[in-house]
Coordinates of C-alpha atoms in Angstrom, one line a residue:
M1 CA 111.1 62.5 82.0
S2 CA 108.0 64.4 83.7
R3 CA 108.2 68.1 83.8
A4 CA 107.4 71.0 85.9
F5 CA 105.5 74.3 86.4
L6 CA 106.3 76.5 89.4
I7 CA 103.3 79.2 89.1
V8 CA 103.3 81.5 91.3
M9 CA 99.8 84.4 90.9
D10 CA 102.0 86.6 92.8
S11 CA 99.2 88.2 96.1
V12 CA 96.0 86.0 94.6
G13 CA 95.3 85.1 98.2
C14 CA 92.4 82.6 99.1
G15 CA 91.8 83.8 102.5
G16 CA 92.2 81.7 105.8
A17 CA 96.1 82.2 107.1
P18 CA 95.8 81.0 110.9
D19 CA 97.7 84.0 112.3
A20 CA 95.7 86.6 110.1
A21 CA 95.3 88.5 112.9
A22 CA 98.4 89.3 113.8
F23 CA 99.1 91.0 110.7
G24 CA 96.3 93.4 110.9
D25 CA 94.7 91.4 108.7
E26 CA 91.9 89.0 110.0
G27 CA 88.8 88.4 107.0
A28 CA 90.7 89.8 104.3
N29 CA 90.7 87.4 101.2
T30 CA 91.9 88.5 97.8
L31 CA 89.7 85.7 95.7
A32 CA 86.8 85.7 98.0
H33 CA 86.4 89.7 98.2
I34 CA 86.6 89.8 94.4
A35 CA 84.6 87.5 93.1
V36 CA 82.0 88.9 95.6
A37 CA 82.9 92.3 94.2
C38 CA 82.0 90.7 90.1
A39 CA 79.1 88.9 91.3
E40 CA 77.1 92.5 93.5
G41 CA 78.6 95.0 90.0
R42 CA 81.2 96.3 91.8
A43 CA 84.2 96.1 89.4
E44 CA 82.6 96.9 86.0
E45 CA 85.5 98.6 85.2
G46 CA 86.5 96.9 81.7
R47 CA 84.7 94.2 82.0
S48 CA 81.3 92.9 83.6
G49 CA 79.9 90.6 85.7
P50 CA 80.7 87.7 87.9
L51 CA 83.9 86.6 87.8
H52 CA 84.5 84.6 85.3
L53 CA 87.9 82.2 85.5
P54 CA 86.5 78.5 83.9
N55 CA 89.5 76.9 83.6
L56 CA 91.2 77.8 86.8
D57 CA 88.0 77.0 88.8
A58 CA 87.9 73.2 86.9
L59 CA 91.2 73.3 89.0
G60 CA 89.9 74.2 91.8
L61 CA 90.4 77.9 92.5
G62 CA 86.6 77.5 93.9
A63 CA 86.4 74.9 96.1
A64 CA 90.7 76.3 97.5
V65 CA 88.8 79.5 98.4
R66 CA 85.6 77.9 99.9
L67 CA 88.1 74.9 102.0
A68 CA 90.3 77.7 103.6
T69 CA 88.0 79.9 104.5
G70 CA 84.2 79.4 104.1
L71 CA 83.2 81.9 102.3
K72 CA 81.2 81.6 98.9
T73 CA 82.7 81.9 96.0
P74 CA 79.6 83.6 93.0
G75 CA 81.2 82.9 89.8
L76 CA 83.4 79.7 91.2
G77 CA 81.2 76.6 91.5
A78 CA 82.6 74.1 89.2
E79 CA 83.2 71.0 90.2
P80 CA 86.7 70.4 90.5
R81 CA 89.0 68.3 87.9
G82 CA 91.9 68.3 89.3
R83 CA 94.4 68.8 92.2
W84 CA 93.3 71.3 94.2
G85 CA 93.6 72.8 98.5
A86 CA 95.5 75.9 100.0
A87 CA 98.6 76.2 101.9
S88 CA 99.7 77.8 105.3
E89 CA 102.5 80.1 105.4
V90 CA 105.2 79.7 108.6
S91 CA 107.3 82.6 107.8
K92 CA 106.8 85.8 110.1
G93 CA 106.5 87.9 106.6
K94 CA 103.7 88.8 104.1
D95 CA 106.9 90.0 101.5
T96 CA 107.3 88.0 98.4
P97 CA 110.7 86.4 99.2
S98 CA 109.6 84.8 102.5
G99 CA 106.2 83.5 100.4
H100 CA 108.9 82.3 97.4
W101 CA 111.5 81.1 99.5
E102 CA 109.3 79.2 102.2
L103 CA 107.4 77.5 98.3
A104 CA 110.4 76.5 97.2
G105 CA 110.5 74.7 100.1
V106 CA 113.0 77.1 102.9
P107 CA 111.1 79.2 105.8
V108 CA 112.8 82.3 107.0
P109 CA 114.6 81.7 109.8
W110 CA 115.1 85.2 111.2
D111 CA 112.8 88.5 111.9
W112 CA 112.8 91.1 109.0
A113 CA 113.7 94.6 109.7
Y114 CA 111.4 97.4 109.1
F115 CA 112.0 101.2 109.3
P116 CA 110.0 102.7 111.4
D117 CA 106.9 105.3 109.6
R118 CA 107.9 108.6 110.7
V119 CA 109.8 111.0 108.9
P120 CA 112.9 110.6 108.1
A121 CA 112.7 106.9 108.1
F122 CA 116.3 106.2 107.3
P123 CA 119.3 106.0 110.4
E124 CA 121.6 109.0 109.7
G125 CA 123.9 106.4 109.1
L126 CA 122.2 104.7 106.5
V127 CA 121.5 107.7 104.8
A128 CA 125.3 108.8 104.4
E129 CA 125.7 106.2 102.9
V130 CA 123.5 106.5 100.2
C131 CA 124.6 109.8 99.1
A132 CA 128.8 108.5 99.7
H133 CA 127.8 106.5 96.7
A134 CA 125.7 108.4 94.5
G135 CA 127.9 111.4 95.0
T136 CA 125.1 113.6 96.4
G137 CA 124.4 116.2 99.2
G138 CA 121.1 114.4 100.5
I139 CA 118.1 112.4 99.3
L140 CA 114.6 113.1 98.5
G141 CA 111.7 111.1 100.4
N142 CA 113.3 110.0 103.4
C143 CA 109.5 107.3 104.0
H144 CA 107.1 105.8 103.7
A145 CA 105.7 105.9 100.4
S146 CA 103.7 104.4 97.1
G147 CA 106.1 105.0 94.0
T148 CA 103.8 106.1 92.0
E149 CA 102.6 108.9 94.2
I150 CA 106.4 109.7 95.8
I151 CA 107.4 110.0 92.1
E152 CA 104.4 112.4 91.4
R153 CA 105.6 114.3 94.2
L154 CA 109.0 114.4 94.5
G155 CA 110.1 114.5 90.8
A156 CA 110.3 117.3 89.2
E157 CA 112.4 118.6 92.7
H158 CA 114.7 114.9 92.0
L159 CA 115.1 116.2 88.0
R160 CA 116.4 119.9 90.1
T161 CA 118.4 118.4 92.1
G162 CA 120.0 115.1 91.1
W163 CA 118.7 114.1 94.3
P164 CA 117.5 109.9 95.2
I165 CA 114.1 109.7 96.2
C166 CA 114.5 106.9 98.6
Y167 CA 111.6 105.5 99.9
T168 CA 109.8 102.5 102.0
S169 CA 107.0 100.5 102.5
A170 CA 105.0 97.7 105.4
D171 CA 108.0 95.2 103.9
S172 CA 111.1 95.0 104.7
V173 CA 111.7 97.4 101.3
F174 CA 114.9 100.0 100.9
Q175 CA 113.5 101.6 97.5
I176 CA 114.9 104.2 95.2
A177 CA 113.3 105.7 92.2
A178 CA 115.5 107.9 90.1
H179 CA 115.0 108.7 86.9
E180 CA 116.5 106.7 83.8
E181 CA 117.8 109.3 81.9
V182 CA 119.1 112.7 83.9
F183 CA 120.4 110.2 86.9
G184 CA 121.1 107.1 84.9
L185 CA 119.4 103.8 84.5
D186 CA 123.3 101.9 84.7
R187 CA 123.9 103.8 88.2
L188 CA 120.9 103.8 89.9
I189 CA 121.3 100.0 89.7
K190 CA 125.2 100.2 90.9
L191 CA 123.6 102.1 94.1
C192 CA 121.1 100.1 94.8
Q193 CA 123.6 97.0 94.2
D194 CA 126.3 98.7 96.3
L195 CA 124.1 99.0 99.2
A196 CA 122.6 96.4 99.0
P197 CA 124.9 94.2 101.5
T198 CA 123.9 97.2 104.3
L199 CA 120.5 96.8 104.2
H200 CA 121.1 92.9 104.2
S201 CA 123.2 93.1 107.1
M202 CA 119.7 95.3 109.0
K203 CA 117.8 92.3 107.6
I204 CA 116.1 94.3 105.3
G205 CA 115.1 91.7 102.5
R206 CA 115.7 94.1 99.8
V207 CA 117.3 97.0 97.8
I208 CA 115.0 97.6 94.5
A209 CA 115.7 100.5 91.9
R210 CA 112.5 101.7 90.7
P211 CA 113.9 103.7 87.4
F212 CA 110.7 106.1 85.7
V213 CA 110.9 108.6 82.7
G214 CA 109.0 111.4 81.6
A215 CA 108.6 115.0 83.0
P216 CA 106.7 116.6 85.6
G217 CA 103.3 116.0 85.0
A218 CA 103.9 112.8 83.2
F219 CA 106.4 110.3 84.5
A220 CA 105.9 106.9 84.5
R221 CA 107.8 104.1 86.2
T222 CA 110.0 101.4 83.6
A223 CA 109.9 97.9 83.3
N224 CA 113.4 98.0 83.9
R225 CA 113.3 97.7 87.4
R226 CA 115.7 95.6 89.4
D227 CA 115.4 94.0 93.3
F228 CA 118.5 92.8 94.7
A229 CA 117.1 90.7 97.7
I230 CA 119.0 88.6 100.6
A231 CA 120.1 84.2 99.7
P232 CA 118.0 81.7 100.2
P233 CA 119.3 80.8 103.4
A234 CA 119.5 77.5 102.7
P235 CA 119.4 75.9 99.7
T236 CA 116.3 75.4 97.5
L237 CA 114.1 73.3 95.1
L238 CA 115.7 75.4 92.2
D239 CA 119.1 74.6 94.0
W240 CA 117.6 70.8 94.8
A241 CA 116.8 70.1 91.0
Q242 CA 120.0 71.8 89.4
G243 CA 122.1 69.6 91.7
A244 CA 120.6 66.6 90.2
G245 CA 121.0 67.7 86.9
R246 CA 117.7 69.0 85.3
S247 CA 117.8 72.2 83.2
T248 CA 115.9 75.4 85.4
H249 CA 114.5 78.5 83.9
A250 CA 113.0 81.4 85.9
I251 CA 110.5 83.6 84.7
G252 CA 109.9 87.0 85.7
K253 CA 111.2 88.5 89.0
I254 CA 112.3 84.4 90.5
G255 CA 116.0 85.5 89.4
D256 CA 115.9 88.1 91.3
I257 CA 113.8 86.8 94.4
F258 CA 116.3 84.0 94.4
S259 CA 119.7 86.3 93.9
H260 CA 120.0 84.5 90.7
R261 CA 121.2 80.3 93.3
G262 CA 120.1 77.7 90.8
I263 CA 119.1 78.9 87.3
G264 CA 120.0 77.7 84.4
K265 CA 118.5 80.4 81.9
L266 CA 115.8 83.6 82.6
H267 CA 113.3 84.9 81.0
K268 CA 112.1 88.3 81.0
G269 CA 109.9 90.5 80.2
K270 CA 108.0 94.4 80.6
S271 CA 104.6 92.6 81.4
D272 CA 102.8 90.0 82.1
A273 CA 101.9 89.4 79.2
E274 CA 105.2 88.6 77.6
L275 CA 106.0 86.6 80.4
F276 CA 103.2 84.5 79.6
D277 CA 104.6 84.4 76.1
H278 CA 108.3 82.9 77.6
L279 CA 105.8 80.7 80.0
M280 CA 103.9 79.0 76.6
R281 CA 107.6 78.7 74.5
L282 CA 108.9 76.3 77.5
A283 CA 105.4 74.4 77.7
D284 CA 106.9 74.0 73.8
E285 CA 110.1 73.6 74.4
A286 CA 111.3 73.2 78.2
E287 CA 114.2 70.0 78.2
A288 CA 112.4 67.0 79.9
G289 CA 112.6 66.3 83.3
S290 CA 113.3 70.9 83.5
L291 CA 111.9 72.7 86.4
T292 CA 109.9 76.1 85.4
F293 CA 108.9 78.7 88.3
A294 CA 107.4 81.4 87.2
N295 CA 106.1 85.0 88.8
F296 CA 103.5 86.9 87.1
V297 CA 103.5 90.2 89.4
E298 CA 100.9 92.5 87.7
F299 CA 97.8 91.5 90.2
D300 CA 100.6 92.5 92.5
S301 CA 102.2 95.4 91.5
L302 CA 99.0 97.0 89.2
Y303 CA 95.8 96.2 91.3
G304 CA 96.3 94.7 94.8
H305 CA 98.3 97.6 96.1
R306 CA 96.2 100.5 94.4
R307 CA 93.3 98.7 95.6
D308 CA 91.8 98.5 92.2
V309 CA 89.3 95.8 92.1
S310 CA 88.0 96.1 88.6
G311 CA 91.6 95.6 87.5
Y312 CA 92.8 92.4 89.4
A313 CA 89.0 90.4 88.6
R314 CA 91.0 92.1 84.8
A315 CA 93.9 90.8 85.1
L316 CA 92.6 86.9 86.9
E317 CA 90.0 86.9 83.7
W318 CA 92.9 87.5 81.1
F319 CA 95.1 84.8 82.9
D320 CA 93.0 82.2 83.0
R321 CA 92.3 82.6 79.3
R322 CA 95.5 82.3 78.8
T323 CA 95.9 79.5 81.2
G324 CA 93.9 77.1 78.8
D325 CA 96.2 78.0 76.1
F326 CA 98.5 76.6 78.4
L327 CA 97.1 73.7 80.1
A328 CA 96.7 72.4 76.3
R329 CA 100.3 72.6 74.9
L330 CA 101.4 70.3 78.2
R331 CA 102.8 67.0 77.0
P332 CA 101.5 63.6 79.0
G333 CA 103.2 63.3 82.4
D334 CA 104.3 67.0 82.9
L335 CA 103.4 67.9 86.5
A336 CA 101.7 72.8 85.7
L337 CA 100.9 73.8 90.3
F338 CA 99.1 77.1 90.4
T339 CA 99.6 79.2 93.4
A340 CA 100.3 82.2 95.3
D341 CA 103.7 83.8 97.8
H342 CA 100.7 85.7 100.0
G343 CA 97.6 88.2 99.6
N344 CA 97.2 91.4 98.7
D345 CA 93.1 91.8 99.2
P346 CA 92.1 95.0 96.7
T347 CA 89.1 95.3 99.3
W348 CA 91.1 95.7 102.6
T349 CA 92.4 99.3 103.9
G350 CA 95.5 100.3 103.4
T351 CA 98.1 99.1 100.7
D352 CA 99.6 96.9 101.8
H353 CA 100.3 92.7 101.4
T354 CA 97.2 90.8 103.3
R355 CA 98.4 86.9 105.4
E356 CA 96.2 84.6 103.8
R357 CA 95.9 81.2 102.6
V358 CA 97.1 80.8 99.3
P359 CA 95.4 78.5 96.8
V360 CA 97.2 75.2 95.0
L361 CA 96.0 74.2 92.1
C362 CA 97.8 71.5 90.2
A363 CA 96.8 69.8 86.4
G364 CA 98.4 66.7 85.0
V365 CA 98.3 64.7 88.1
G366 CA 94.5 63.3 88.6
A367 CA 91.9 65.0 90.1
G368 CA 90.7 65.6 94.2
S369 CA 91.6 67.4 97.4
I370 CA 95.0 67.2 98.8
G371 CA 93.3 69.8 102.1
L372 CA 95.3 72.9 103.8
V373 CA 99.0 72.3 103.2
G374 CA 102.2 73.9 104.3
F375 CA 103.6 76.0 101.4
T376 CA 106.8 73.8 101.7
D377 CA 104.8 71.0 101.1
V378 CA 104.8 72.2 97.4
A379 CA 108.4 71.9 97.0
A380 CA 108.3 68.6 98.8
S381 CA 105.5 67.6 95.7
V382 CA 107.0 69.3 93.0
A383 CA 110.8 67.2 93.6
A384 CA 108.6 64.0 94.2
H385 CA 107.2 64.4 90.2
L386 CA 110.3 65.2 89.4
E387 CA 111.5 62.4 90.8
I388 CA 114.8 64.4 92.7
P389 CA 115.9 64.3 96.0
S390 CA 113.5 66.8 98.5
E391 CA 115.9 68.5 101.4
G392 CA 113.3 70.6 102.7
P393 CA 110.8 70.2 105.6
G394 CA 107.4 69.7 103.4
K395 CA 106.1 66.2 102.5
S396 CA 104.7 65.8 99.2
F397 CA 100.7 65.5 98.8
L398 CA 101.2 63.8 95.1

């Protein structure tokens, strides 16, 4: 039986979303703007010259960007040898759960709730519940903030008071930062877990534990982040595969995004490099007929939100080099499908995700354009390749 590898390059959008203007993102284009910046010598930190992604471009990356927006893609001009296209999302968010659920066949049927961008950002009842679960006399933060900035700003006060640092963003999230050693990692994770039912009932998509270590002036977040996400409202591709008796593997934060539903084995790591090691191993070891679903988050978390064009370009080029090694390990009949969940244009204003189409690149299933498709068509196509029933609204493009 054939295997499938569904690989999400978190935030690697290609512009052109039909409803981008409704999100304030008309003109955003993560890949095209990085390519232009590289070609113009504006992304020279730790790398140099035009964006160099020969393996992904050979699958159709540059062609997908041009299809999505018509923009030029300097450095990405290969004639595609894979199946390629671009996908649009219908869910009313540009967040991680919305993108992943819809790629797995389930559009979000509700509007997410968001906290207002003011101080205080959180209702008094929620603050009281945080304090009750944490056993503290108050919280710090209570605002919209960057995770690294707020730890730097309030970390010392957190150490002095023992109060958790609570903050949010333009996403539907409630985040709690606390020192792993002083506050305690297990205590932080339990606090988030205890609060999750209340936040989920408010249609806040995720409660995120953000542990850090260090001392004032040298605080650093650790890899022990935990997300507590609302469960998908219907069975996803992972459930379809497991229900058909197939083995399922989740790499990275896929387990958290899908509330660990439909997942047989979870493969975690402290970095995208460690996660790619898992992907390489599964290329050798994953069972016949299995589904491997992977997320590589550092494009988004380390470079998109921080508006670091050079860093984003470096990460793409590193990923492309490893992709070549991964593709060489695939077996005849395997499908490797590379895509993204939203955009995060590092040249854009602010620090938020950007509403964009995403590339869809397929290795192992011939060559040619699939055109403009929907996120749910990705799930239907993977299901068709695995020869399992598709329960979502999408249609296979294979």
